[in-house]
Amino acid sequence: MKKIAFKKPIVGLLGLMALVSSCSDFGNMNVDPNRASVASTAALLSGAEVNFGAAVTASDAQPILYAQHWSEITYTQNSRYQGTSFNYNGFYTGPLVALNYIIKVNSDDATKSGVTTNGSNANQIAVARIIRAYFFSVLTDRFGDIPYSEALKGSQDFTPSFDAQKDIYTDLFKELKEAAAQFDGGTAVKGDIILSGNATRWKKFAASLRMILALRLSKVDPTKGESEFVAAMQDGPLASNSDNVRYNYNDTYPNPWFSSFVTSGRLDFAVSAPLINYIKPLSDPRLPAFADKSTSKQDYVGMPYGITNPGVKAADVSLPAASLRTVISAPANVMTYSQVLFSQAEAVKLGWITGNAKTLYEAAIKASMDQWGVYSDATYTAYITNANVAYSDDKALELIGTQKWVALYMQGYEAWSEWRRTGYPNFLKPAPGAVNATKQIPLRQAYPTTERDLNSDNYNAVISRQGPDTDATPVWWDK
């Protein structure tokens, strides 16, 4: 069973429970004047936000391997889909509990006045709701139906039922829309290590996330998808690379690839042959930002994907670029302007919005190159006029989907979700040495075994409704 790399909030669950419960029969006799009766919402917010890295991609690289941006060099089990069950419990008992607590104490008349030093009540609630919605969106896209409406109730409900993904999506649109409207112009939120309490940027992130989620419905419910996409566009998504949402690792919570490649001294991952073999012939200027040249061949060489006994030396293939694996504070991209532009280009092609799909597609490529620090007029012009990249209305969805996959490099879960939804790039093939039952690229991750063992009635109900708890059962929007 795989473990999700999550970080517990600064105040642990048991400590949090102690802080929010008390015995008041003896008045102030047992009140310690030096001890806070309410947990620091700023500290809890920071503690919850460190999990953005795990939400983008797990530290075992599983989603990066699903998306085939990376391959494994020696031990290839993960890229051959050996693991099926994954543990999401850390999100429920860690950041989601902390975010719920922030919302609770800022809503409760008995506590809300005492926490305003960390931002106005409305602003704290708005940020917590947006982050909570983001984490739940990642979880439902990974597993499908998940505990949602009955989750996070602690001792009131240790065996929550599973909500249908369709219903979760409906509520996420509502949550994100309401949260963005909740900012009141009051004191900015403290403890926000993602966007520094900037309400305008949080509103843009919420609108952009709604756009991404709306596109997930392009095949299963295009009418609702269009409606939600248009509404999100009107509310204002990311408008430039300066709006990009990133989580910056730090000395306390270091870049997992620094920990893997440098601290542990392991050379487990290389950039995949599918990615390098696609972008290298295009003279894609992002290649040096994605990968290093192999030390033995002094060239960009992709690692074959998902083979049983590769027999390849790390020196013979391209490792991820040094800036991604040797810098302790290298950032994780959560949401980018490039994503938004590619999404708009697709929405135009689908007839959801008006605009010029070609212009948006090319602007998305430009934004991605600029994001990775490799843009120049000459390289960009040469790239978008390359016969294999140049916009064609007949192949628009394929071009948009494939170039979006390139731009989502290192955003493992999002790249995997987009491949499942669109089928692009269509050159991604199952691992030759696949060991899962279907021998196909996984369509979801199976629930943690704790659901089967400790929540069996609801577990049996969800698999009866959704389908077998295997990586071959598609999530609701994957049609």
Tab-separated table of C-alpha atoms in Angstrom:
chain	number	residue	atom	x	y	z
A	1	MET	CA	0.000	0.000	0.000
A	2	LYS	CA	1.406	3.351	-1.041
A	3	LYS	CA	1.591	6.273	1.344
A	4	ILE	CA	0.683	9.790	0.371
A	5	ALA	CA	3.361	12.255	1.409
A	6	PHE	CA	1.350	14.673	3.496
A	7	LYS	CA	2.372	17.052	6.221
A	8	LYS	CA	0.402	17.251	9.454
A	9	PRO	CA	-0.657	20.699	10.611
A	10	ILE	CA	1.562	22.421	13.138
A	11	VAL	CA	-1.043	21.609	15.785
A	12	GLY	CA	-1.645	17.859	15.608
A	13	LEU	CA	-5.093	16.288	15.566
A	14	LEU	CA	-5.055	15.238	19.211
A	15	GLY	CA	-3.816	18.623	20.318
A	16	LEU	CA	-6.470	20.278	18.200
A	17	MET	CA	-9.175	18.148	19.808
A	18	ALA	CA	-7.890	19.129	23.230
A	19	LEU	CA	-7.998	22.781	22.299
A	20	VAL	CA	-11.557	22.735	21.047
A	21	SER	CA	-13.011	20.806	23.999
A	22	SER	CA	-13.099	21.840	27.623
A	23	CYS	CA	-14.742	21.270	31.007
A	24	SER	CA	-16.217	24.470	32.387
A	25	ASP	CA	-17.914	23.253	35.583
A	26	PHE	CA	-15.284	24.959	37.775
A	27	GLY	CA	-15.343	28.421	36.224
A	28	ASN	CA	-11.832	29.788	35.775
A	29	MET	CA	-10.211	27.561	38.420
A	30	ASN	CA	-8.501	25.316	35.851
A	31	VAL	CA	-7.867	27.940	33.169
A	32	ASP	CA	-4.211	28.463	32.405
A	33	PRO	CA	-3.852	32.174	31.511
A	34	ASN	CA	-0.642	31.409	29.613
A	35	ARG	CA	-2.184	28.819	27.338
A	36	ALA	CA	-4.347	29.664	24.341
A	37	SER	CA	-7.897	28.306	24.451
A	38	VAL	CA	-8.149	28.462	20.664
A	39	ALA	CA	-5.499	27.107	18.322
A	40	SER	CA	-3.615	29.636	16.209
A	41	THR	CA	-5.481	29.816	12.928
A	42	ALA	CA	-2.395	31.283	11.247
A	43	ALA	CA	-0.309	28.300	12.311
A	44	LEU	CA	-3.030	25.872	11.248
A	45	LEU	CA	-3.312	27.528	7.850
A	46	SER	CA	0.438	27.298	7.256
A	47	GLY	CA	0.377	23.679	8.364
A	48	ALA	CA	-2.458	22.858	5.994
A	49	GLU	CA	-0.841	24.650	3.071
A	50	VAL	CA	2.365	22.619	3.179
A	51	ASN	CA	0.233	19.808	1.736
A	52	PHE	CA	-0.057	21.616	-1.592
A	53	GLY	CA	3.104	19.803	-2.646
A	54	ALA	CA	1.532	16.400	-2.003
A	55	ALA	CA	-1.635	17.500	-3.800
A	56	VAL	CA	0.352	18.399	-6.920
A	57	THR	CA	2.319	15.161	-6.966
A	58	ALA	CA	3.171	12.506	-4.399
A	59	SER	CA	6.756	12.129	-3.234
A	60	ASP	CA	6.877	8.610	-4.692
A	61	ALA	CA	6.374	10.212	-8.153
A	62	GLN	CA	3.415	7.925	-8.851
A	63	PRO	CA	1.322	10.490	-10.766
A	64	ILE	CA	4.378	11.713	-12.708
A	65	LEU	CA	4.868	8.103	-13.730
A	66	TYR	CA	1.197	7.671	-14.673
A	67	ALA	CA	1.530	10.742	-16.894
A	68	GLN	CA	4.794	9.320	-18.301
A	69	HIS	CA	6.783	12.482	-17.741
A	70	TRP	CA	9.272	10.361	-15.806
A	71	SER	CA	10.342	6.734	-15.876
A	72	GLU	CA	11.997	4.585	-13.236
A	73	ILE	CA	15.587	3.521	-13.818
A	74	THR	CA	16.166	0.412	-11.714
A	75	TYR	CA	13.170	-0.472	-9.585
A	76	THR	CA	10.287	-0.118	-12.016
A	77	GLN	CA	7.352	-1.413	-9.965
A	78	ASN	CA	5.514	1.908	-9.725
A	79	SER	CA	5.690	2.590	-13.449
A	80	ARG	CA	4.414	-0.944	-14.039
A	81	TYR	CA	1.364	-0.239	-11.857
A	82	GLN	CA	2.195	-2.668	-9.070
A	83	GLY	CA	0.526	-0.510	-6.409
A	84	THR	CA	-3.242	-0.185	-6.609
A	85	SER	CA	-4.414	0.865	-3.124
A	86	PHE	CA	-3.375	4.315	-1.913
A	87	ASN	CA	-3.850	6.002	1.434
A	88	TYR	CA	-5.755	9.268	1.552
A	89	ASN	CA	-6.273	9.221	5.320
A	90	GLY	CA	-3.521	11.766	5.928
A	91	PHE	CA	-5.456	14.473	4.110
A	92	TYR	CA	-8.581	13.816	6.145
A	93	THR	CA	-6.853	13.744	9.532
A	94	GLY	CA	-4.397	16.523	8.720
A	95	PRO	CA	-5.014	19.554	6.507
A	96	LEU	CA	-8.750	19.068	5.994
A	97	VAL	CA	-9.333	18.912	9.767
A	98	ALA	CA	-7.253	22.070	10.215
A	99	LEU	CA	-9.152	23.931	7.496
A	100	ASN	CA	-12.493	22.911	8.988
A	101	TYR	CA	-11.324	24.174	12.371
A	102	ILE	CA	-10.351	27.540	10.872
A	103	ILE	CA	-13.827	27.829	9.358
A	104	LYS	CA	-15.485	26.791	12.627
A	105	VAL	CA	-13.729	29.211	14.975
A	106	ASN	CA	-14.191	32.082	12.537
A	107	SER	CA	-17.913	31.324	12.305
A	108	ASP	CA	-18.722	30.616	15.949
A	109	ASP	CA	-19.907	33.669	17.900
A	110	ALA	CA	-18.054	32.377	20.953
A	111	THR	CA	-14.638	32.342	19.264
A	112	LYS	CA	-14.648	34.484	16.138
A	113	SER	CA	-13.704	37.746	17.824
A	114	GLY	CA	-10.615	36.161	19.329
A	115	VAL	CA	-9.028	35.083	16.048
A	116	THR	CA	-9.280	38.288	14.022
A	117	THR	CA	-5.614	39.088	14.668
A	118	ASN	CA	-4.952	36.526	11.923
A	119	GLY	CA	-7.268	38.194	9.428
A	120	SER	CA	-10.904	39.146	9.215
A	121	ASN	CA	-13.286	36.269	9.903
A	122	ALA	CA	-14.646	36.348	6.366
A	123	ASN	CA	-11.204	36.352	4.763
A	124	GLN	CA	-9.990	33.417	6.854
A	125	ILE	CA	-13.087	31.414	6.039
A	126	ALA	CA	-12.790	32.222	2.323
A	127	VAL	CA	-9.178	31.076	2.057
A	128	ALA	CA	-9.858	27.900	4.045
A	129	ARG	CA	-12.867	27.033	1.870
A	130	ILE	CA	-10.904	27.500	-1.361
A	131	ILE	CA	-8.030	25.319	-0.160
A	132	ARG	CA	-10.422	22.684	1.171
A	133	ALA	CA	-12.192	22.599	-2.200
A	134	TYR	CA	-8.866	22.223	-4.004
A	135	PHE	CA	-7.765	19.300	-1.826
A	136	PHE	CA	-11.129	17.573	-2.233
A	137	SER	CA	-10.970	18.086	-6.008
A	138	VAL	CA	-7.623	16.317	-6.157
A	139	LEU	CA	-8.873	13.451	-3.990
A	140	THR	CA	-12.064	12.872	-5.953
A	141	ASP	CA	-10.171	12.984	-9.257
A	142	ARG	CA	-7.859	10.296	-7.918
A	143	PHE	CA	-10.398	7.977	-6.298
A	144	GLY	CA	-13.820	8.904	-7.701
A	145	ASP	CA	-16.526	8.764	-5.043
A	146	ILE	CA	-15.068	9.714	-1.649
A	147	PRO	CA	-16.255	10.625	1.855
A	148	TYR	CA	-17.335	14.248	1.585
A	149	SER	CA	-20.583	15.484	3.142
A	150	GLU	CA	-20.215	13.177	6.170
A	151	ALA	CA	-16.435	13.494	6.435
A	152	LEU	CA	-14.443	15.459	9.020
A	153	LYS	CA	-16.946	14.984	11.840
A	154	GLY	CA	-14.517	13.233	14.165
A	155	SER	CA	-16.117	11.160	16.895
A	156	GLN	CA	-19.576	12.075	15.612
A	157	ASP	CA	-19.035	9.843	12.579
A	158	PHE	CA	-16.078	7.496	12.226
A	159	THR	CA	-17.700	5.677	9.276
A	160	PRO	CA	-18.742	8.325	6.732
A	161	SER	CA	-20.573	7.372	3.575
A	162	PHE	CA	-19.100	8.041	0.136
A	163	ASP	CA	-20.572	10.861	-1.949
A	164	ALA	CA	-20.952	10.415	-5.682
A	165	GLN	CA	-18.340	12.351	-7.626
A	166	LYS	CA	-21.094	14.095	-9.564
A	167	ASP	CA	-22.503	15.517	-6.325
A	168	ILE	CA	-19.044	16.451	-5.047
A	169	TYR	CA	-18.349	18.427	-8.212
A	170	THR	CA	-21.657	20.263	-7.890
A	171	ASP	CA	-20.752	21.286	-4.350
A	172	LEU	CA	-17.188	22.243	-5.253
A	173	PHE	CA	-18.453	24.722	-7.839
A	174	LYS	CA	-20.710	26.217	-5.167
A	175	GLU	CA	-17.992	26.303	-2.519
A	176	LEU	CA	-15.466	27.995	-4.769
A	177	LYS	CA	-17.963	30.567	-6.021
A	178	GLU	CA	-19.249	31.411	-2.533
A	179	ALA	CA	-15.778	31.523	-0.997
A	180	ALA	CA	-14.471	33.972	-3.584
A	181	ALA	CA	-17.454	36.234	-2.921
A	182	GLN	CA	-16.861	36.067	0.822
A	183	PHE	CA	-13.699	38.191	0.962
A	184	ASP	CA	-14.679	41.387	2.725
A	185	GLY	CA	-11.779	43.769	2.206
A	186	GLY	CA	-10.820	43.496	5.859
A	187	THR	CA	-7.534	42.478	7.453
A	188	ALA	CA	-5.556	40.113	5.213
A	189	VAL	CA	-5.093	36.511	6.286
A	190	LYS	CA	-1.904	35.697	8.196
A	191	GLY	CA	-0.056	32.405	7.964
A	192	ASP	CA	-0.766	32.154	4.226
A	193	ILE	CA	2.447	30.775	2.703
A	194	ILE	CA	0.875	30.352	-0.745
A	195	LEU	CA	-0.517	33.753	-1.719
A	196	SER	CA	0.417	35.923	1.296
A	197	GLY	CA	-3.184	36.728	2.120
A	198	ASN	CA	-3.781	38.423	-1.248
A	199	ALA	CA	-7.547	38.208	-1.720
A	200	THR	CA	-7.392	39.123	-5.414
A	201	ARG	CA	-5.049	36.238	-6.138
A	202	TRP	CA	-7.188	33.792	-4.159
A	203	LYS	CA	-10.222	34.857	-6.195
A	204	LYS	CA	-8.295	34.241	-9.415
A	205	PHE	CA	-7.192	30.816	-8.193
A	206	ALA	CA	-10.789	29.906	-7.287
A	207	ALA	CA	-12.074	31.004	-10.720
A	208	SER	CA	-9.282	29.129	-12.507
A	209	LEU	CA	-9.950	25.951	-10.541
A	210	ARG	CA	-13.621	26.197	-11.476
A	211	MET	CA	-12.589	26.394	-15.146
A	212	ILE	CA	-10.402	23.309	-14.842
A	213	LEU	CA	-13.153	21.359	-13.065
A	214	ALA	CA	-15.737	22.538	-15.616
A	215	LEU	CA	-13.644	21.082	-18.451
A	216	ARG	CA	-13.614	17.737	-16.619
A	217	LEU	CA	-17.308	17.593	-17.509
A	218	SER	CA	-16.698	18.057	-21.250
A	219	LYS	CA	-17.842	14.530	-22.057
A	220	VAL	CA	-20.029	13.458	-19.158
A	221	ASP	CA	-22.090	16.676	-18.763
A	222	PRO	CA	-21.071	19.296	-21.340
A	223	THR	CA	-24.096	21.486	-20.652
A	224	LYS	CA	-23.181	21.994	-17.014
A	225	GLY	CA	-19.517	22.166	-17.949
A	226	GLU	CA	-20.178	25.041	-20.329
A	227	SER	CA	-22.305	26.907	-17.802
A	228	GLU	CA	-19.716	26.606	-15.045
A	229	PHE	CA	-16.846	27.498	-17.391
A	230	VAL	CA	-18.538	30.666	-18.618
A	231	ALA	CA	-19.351	31.735	-15.059
A	232	ALA	CA	-15.766	31.157	-13.953
A	233	MET	CA	-14.423	33.142	-16.904
A	234	GLN	CA	-16.640	36.058	-15.938
A	235	ASP	CA	-15.242	36.006	-12.389
A	236	GLY	CA	-11.671	36.391	-13.617
A	237	PRO	CA	-9.065	33.591	-13.746
A	238	LEU	CA	-5.279	33.916	-13.794
A	239	ALA	CA	-4.341	36.649	-16.252
A	240	SER	CA	-0.535	36.347	-16.493
A	241	ASN	CA	2.370	34.275	-15.228
A	242	SER	CA	2.649	36.660	-12.300
A	243	ASP	CA	-0.643	35.140	-11.111
A	244	ASN	CA	0.719	31.581	-11.117
A	245	VAL	CA	0.015	29.677	-7.918
A	246	ARG	CA	3.086	27.854	-6.594
A	247	TYR	CA	4.044	26.094	-3.419
A	248	ASN	CA	7.644	26.835	-2.476
A	249	TYR	CA	9.345	24.071	-0.561
A	250	ASN	CA	11.644	25.151	2.252
A	251	ASP	CA	14.168	23.900	4.790
A	252	THR	CA	11.407	22.571	7.038
A	253	TYR	CA	9.524	20.828	4.234
A	254	PRO	CA	12.156	20.331	1.529
A	255	ASN	CA	11.603	19.570	-2.120
A	256	PRO	CA	10.962	15.788	-2.196
A	257	TRP	CA	13.217	15.415	-5.227
A	258	PHE	CA	16.061	17.083	-3.325
A	259	SER	CA	15.432	14.597	-0.537
A	260	SER	CA	15.416	11.701	-2.993
A	261	PHE	CA	18.297	12.608	-5.290
A	262	VAL	CA	20.560	14.507	-2.883
A	263	THR	CA	19.774	13.635	0.717
A	264	SER	CA	19.208	9.932	0.005
A	265	GLY	CA	21.632	9.849	-2.912
A	266	ARG	CA	19.253	7.800	-5.034
A	267	LEU	CA	18.958	7.944	-8.802
A	268	ASP	CA	15.574	6.294	-9.158
A	269	PHE	CA	13.970	8.507	-11.792
A	270	ALA	CA	14.834	9.808	-15.239
A	271	VAL	CA	12.872	11.832	-17.759
A	272	SER	CA	10.806	9.461	-19.861
A	273	ALA	CA	11.409	8.441	-23.442
A	274	PRO	CA	7.821	9.391	-24.414
A	275	LEU	CA	8.409	12.995	-23.341
A	276	ILE	CA	11.944	13.445	-24.683
A	277	ASN	CA	11.177	11.617	-27.920
A	278	TYR	CA	8.301	14.033	-28.506
A	279	ILE	CA	9.865	17.382	-27.629
A	280	LYS	CA	13.477	16.818	-28.684
A	281	PRO	CA	12.750	16.629	-32.458
A	282	LEU	CA	10.716	19.817	-32.074
A	283	SER	CA	13.741	21.677	-30.647
A	284	ASP	CA	11.512	22.545	-27.722
A	285	PRO	CA	13.401	25.176	-25.696
A	286	ARG	CA	11.871	23.765	-22.481
A	287	LEU	CA	13.882	20.553	-22.791
A	288	PRO	CA	16.924	21.874	-20.866
A	289	ALA	CA	14.569	23.134	-18.148
A	290	PHE	CA	12.957	19.698	-17.920
A	291	ALA	CA	15.998	17.449	-18.190
A	292	ASP	CA	19.781	17.286	-18.032
A	293	LYS	CA	21.878	15.675	-20.732
A	294	SER	CA	23.045	12.170	-19.908
A	295	THR	CA	26.525	12.292	-18.425
A	296	SER	CA	27.874	9.493	-20.617
A	297	LYS	CA	26.388	10.506	-23.966
A	298	GLN	CA	26.135	14.263	-23.458
A	299	ASP	CA	22.755	14.247	-25.112
A	300	TYR	CA	19.118	14.149	-24.088
A	301	VAL	CA	18.196	10.488	-23.778
A	302	GLY	CA	14.801	9.397	-22.488
A	303	MET	CA	14.419	6.451	-20.152
A	304	PRO	CA	12.257	3.650	-21.595
A	305	TYR	CA	8.983	3.524	-19.741
A	306	GLY	CA	7.751	0.682	-17.564
A	307	ILE	CA	9.956	-2.203	-18.652
A	308	THR	CA	10.651	-5.096	-16.319
A	309	ASN	CA	14.434	-5.341	-16.412
A	310	PRO	CA	15.693	-2.114	-17.948
A	311	GLY	CA	19.407	-2.731	-17.490
A	312	VAL	CA	20.060	0.967	-17.977
A	313	LYS	CA	22.607	3.012	-16.065
A	314	ALA	CA	21.626	6.398	-14.682
A	315	ALA	CA	24.601	7.931	-16.503
A	316	ASP	CA	23.149	6.864	-19.841
A	317	VAL	CA	19.813	8.670	-19.546
A	318	SER	CA	18.592	12.171	-18.767
A	319	LEU	CA	17.871	12.880	-15.131
A	320	PRO	CA	15.365	15.608	-14.252
A	321	ALA	CA	16.978	19.017	-14.567
A	322	ALA	CA	19.302	19.847	-11.683
A	323	SER	CA	17.211	22.884	-10.790
A	324	LEU	CA	14.300	20.547	-10.045
A	325	ARG	CA	16.145	17.968	-7.963
A	326	THR	CA	19.107	19.685	-6.318
A	327	VAL	CA	17.402	22.830	-5.039
A	328	ILE	CA	15.816	22.364	-1.631
A	329	SER	CA	13.251	25.117	-2.224
A	330	ALA	CA	12.327	24.352	-5.836
A	331	PRO	CA	8.638	25.229	-6.287
A	332	ALA	CA	5.692	23.004	-7.130
A	333	ASN	CA	3.350	24.578	-9.673
A	334	VAL	CA	-0.252	24.354	-8.463
A	335	MET	CA	-2.053	26.391	-11.118
A	336	THR	CA	-0.522	28.241	-14.056
A	337	TYR	CA	-1.559	30.822	-16.618
A	338	SER	CA	-0.585	28.352	-19.320
A	339	GLN	CA	-3.196	25.879	-17.992
A	340	VAL	CA	-5.842	28.574	-18.093
A	341	LEU	CA	-5.020	29.553	-21.681
A	342	PHE	CA	-5.027	25.956	-22.922
A	343	SER	CA	-8.375	25.491	-21.175
A	344	GLN	CA	-9.769	28.581	-22.883
A	345	ALA	CA	-8.498	27.386	-26.258
A	346	GLU	CA	-10.301	24.074	-25.783
A	347	ALA	CA	-13.461	25.840	-24.599
A	348	VAL	CA	-13.480	27.909	-27.793
A	349	LYS	CA	-13.109	24.766	-29.878
A	350	LEU	CA	-15.961	23.144	-27.930
A	351	GLY	CA	-18.154	26.187	-28.612
A	352	TRP	CA	-18.441	27.094	-24.941
A	353	ILE	CA	-16.959	30.587	-25.290
A	354	THR	CA	-16.142	32.933	-28.121
A	355	GLY	CA	-12.572	33.701	-29.068
A	356	ASN	CA	-9.724	32.576	-31.280
A	357	ALA	CA	-8.572	29.072	-30.407
A	358	LYS	CA	-5.345	29.463	-32.404
A	359	THR	CA	-4.388	32.668	-30.616
A	360	LEU	CA	-5.112	31.161	-27.203
A	361	TYR	CA	-3.235	27.950	-28.036
A	362	GLU	CA	-0.136	29.858	-29.113
A	363	ALA	CA	-0.370	32.182	-26.120
A	364	ALA	CA	-0.508	29.132	-23.840
A	365	ILE	CA	2.718	27.781	-25.342
A	366	LYS	CA	4.348	31.185	-24.951
A	367	ALA	CA	3.237	31.383	-21.310
A	368	SER	CA	4.658	27.927	-20.626
A	369	MET	CA	8.021	28.815	-22.169
A	370	ASP	CA	8.109	32.026	-20.152
A	371	GLN	CA	7.130	30.132	-16.990
A	372	TRP	CA	10.108	27.817	-17.459
A	373	GLY	CA	12.436	30.745	-18.206
A	374	VAL	CA	13.295	29.769	-21.779
A	375	TYR	CA	11.209	32.157	-23.889
A	376	SER	CA	12.664	34.156	-26.754
A	377	ASP	CA	10.897	35.534	-29.792
A	378	ALA	CA	12.994	33.455	-32.168
A	379	THR	CA	12.587	30.102	-30.422
A	380	TYR	CA	8.892	30.675	-29.846
A	381	THR	CA	8.222	31.619	-33.480
A	382	ALA	CA	10.168	28.626	-34.753
A	383	TYR	CA	8.302	26.340	-32.380
A	384	ILE	CA	4.735	27.376	-33.149
A	385	THR	CA	5.421	27.233	-36.907
A	386	ASN	CA	6.842	23.720	-36.722
A	387	ALA	CA	4.586	21.453	-38.767
A	388	ASN	CA	4.000	19.178	-35.780
A	389	VAL	CA	3.025	22.048	-33.477
A	390	ALA	CA	1.368	24.620	-35.746
A	391	TYR	CA	-2.321	25.060	-34.997
A	392	SER	CA	-4.737	23.243	-37.247
A	393	ASP	CA	-8.469	23.476	-36.720
A	394	ASP	CA	-8.914	19.857	-37.793
A	395	LYS	CA	-6.475	18.650	-35.129
A	396	ALA	CA	-7.128	21.346	-32.559
A	397	LEU	CA	-8.144	19.147	-29.626
A	398	GLU	CA	-5.213	16.802	-30.168
A	399	LEU	CA	-2.736	19.680	-30.424
A	400	ILE	CA	-4.155	21.449	-27.377
A	401	GLY	CA	-4.220	18.257	-25.316
A	402	THR	CA	-0.709	17.218	-26.260
A	403	GLN	CA	0.861	20.626	-25.705
A	404	LYS	CA	-1.013	20.972	-22.423
A	405	TRP	CA	0.539	17.662	-21.325
A	406	VAL	CA	3.988	19.096	-22.051
A	407	ALA	CA	3.173	22.283	-20.158
A	408	LEU	CA	1.955	20.280	-17.140
A	409	TYR	CA	5.395	18.754	-16.612
A	410	MET	CA	5.867	17.997	-12.884
A	411	GLN	CA	2.154	18.584	-12.178
A	412	GLY	CA	1.594	14.870	-11.944
A	413	TYR	CA	-2.011	14.496	-10.825
A	414	GLU	CA	-3.282	17.202	-13.174
A	415	ALA	CA	-1.416	15.764	-16.168
A	416	TRP	CA	-2.794	12.290	-15.416
A	417	SER	CA	-6.338	13.647	-15.059
A	418	GLU	CA	-6.102	15.508	-18.354
A	419	TRP	CA	-4.820	12.403	-20.162
A	420	ARG	CA	-7.714	10.384	-18.752
A	421	ARG	CA	-10.220	13.020	-19.839
A	422	THR	CA	-8.906	13.800	-23.323
A	423	GLY	CA	-6.890	10.740	-24.350
A	424	TYR	CA	-4.027	13.057	-25.364
A	425	PRO	CA	-1.214	12.650	-25.972
A	426	ASN	CA	-2.311	9.564	-27.871
A	427	PHE	CA	1.234	8.194	-27.961
A	428	LEU	CA	1.180	7.249	-24.280
A	429	LYS	CA	1.072	3.473	-24.158
A	430	PRO	CA	0.738	1.126	-21.177
A	431	ALA	CA	3.938	-0.052	-19.562
A	432	PRO	CA	5.303	-3.077	-21.461
A	433	GLY	CA	5.953	-4.757	-18.131
A	434	ALA	CA	2.600	-3.849	-16.573
A	435	VAL	CA	1.666	-6.088	-13.639
A	436	ASN	CA	-1.842	-4.815	-12.887
A	437	ALA	CA	-4.778	-6.975	-13.908
A	438	THR	CA	-5.693	-5.091	-17.102
A	439	LYS	CA	-2.117	-4.250	-18.166
A	440	GLN	CA	-3.422	-0.758	-18.914
A	441	ILE	CA	-2.595	2.710	-17.570
A	442	PRO	CA	-4.585	3.143	-14.325
A	443	LEU	CA	-7.828	5.085	-14.526
A	444	ARG	CA	-8.096	5.679	-10.781
A	445	GLN	CA	-6.459	4.716	-7.502
A	446	ALA	CA	-8.057	2.166	-5.207
A	447	TYR	CA	-9.238	3.122	-1.745
A	448	PRO	CA	-7.045	2.637	1.309
A	449	THR	CA	-7.560	-0.759	2.925
A	450	THR	CA	-8.795	0.995	6.066
A	451	GLU	CA	-12.062	1.735	4.252
A	452	ARG	CA	-12.572	-1.944	3.485
A	453	ASP	CA	-11.637	-3.019	7.006
A	454	LEU	CA	-13.120	-0.246	9.187
A	455	ASN	CA	-15.898	1.242	7.049
A	456	SER	CA	-17.067	-1.914	5.318
A	457	ASP	CA	-20.772	-1.135	4.889
A	458	ASN	CA	-20.107	2.172	3.148
A	459	TYR	CA	-17.174	0.666	1.258
A	460	ASN	CA	-19.379	-2.122	-0.110
A	461	ALA	CA	-22.047	0.409	-1.019
A	462	VAL	CA	-19.676	2.592	-3.007
A	463	ILE	CA	-18.114	-0.224	-5.004
A	464	SER	CA	-21.603	-1.515	-5.758
A	465	ARG	CA	-22.463	1.902	-7.170
A	466	GLN	CA	-19.173	3.028	-8.723
A	467	GLY	CA	-17.686	-0.292	-9.751
A	468	PRO	CA	-14.918	-2.613	-8.543
A	469	ASP	CA	-12.272	-1.019	-6.327
A	470	THR	CA	-9.538	-1.411	-8.916
A	471	ASP	CA	-7.438	0.873	-11.074
A	472	ALA	CA	-9.530	-0.141	-14.095
A	473	THR	CA	-12.775	1.480	-12.887
A	474	PRO	CA	-13.042	4.972	-14.427
A	475	VAL	CA	-14.157	7.913	-12.356
A	476	TRP	CA	-17.487	9.525	-13.184
A	477	TRP	CA	-16.223	12.171	-15.613
A	478	ASP	CA	-13.912	9.786	-17.514
A	479	LYS	CA	-16.059	8.842	-20.504
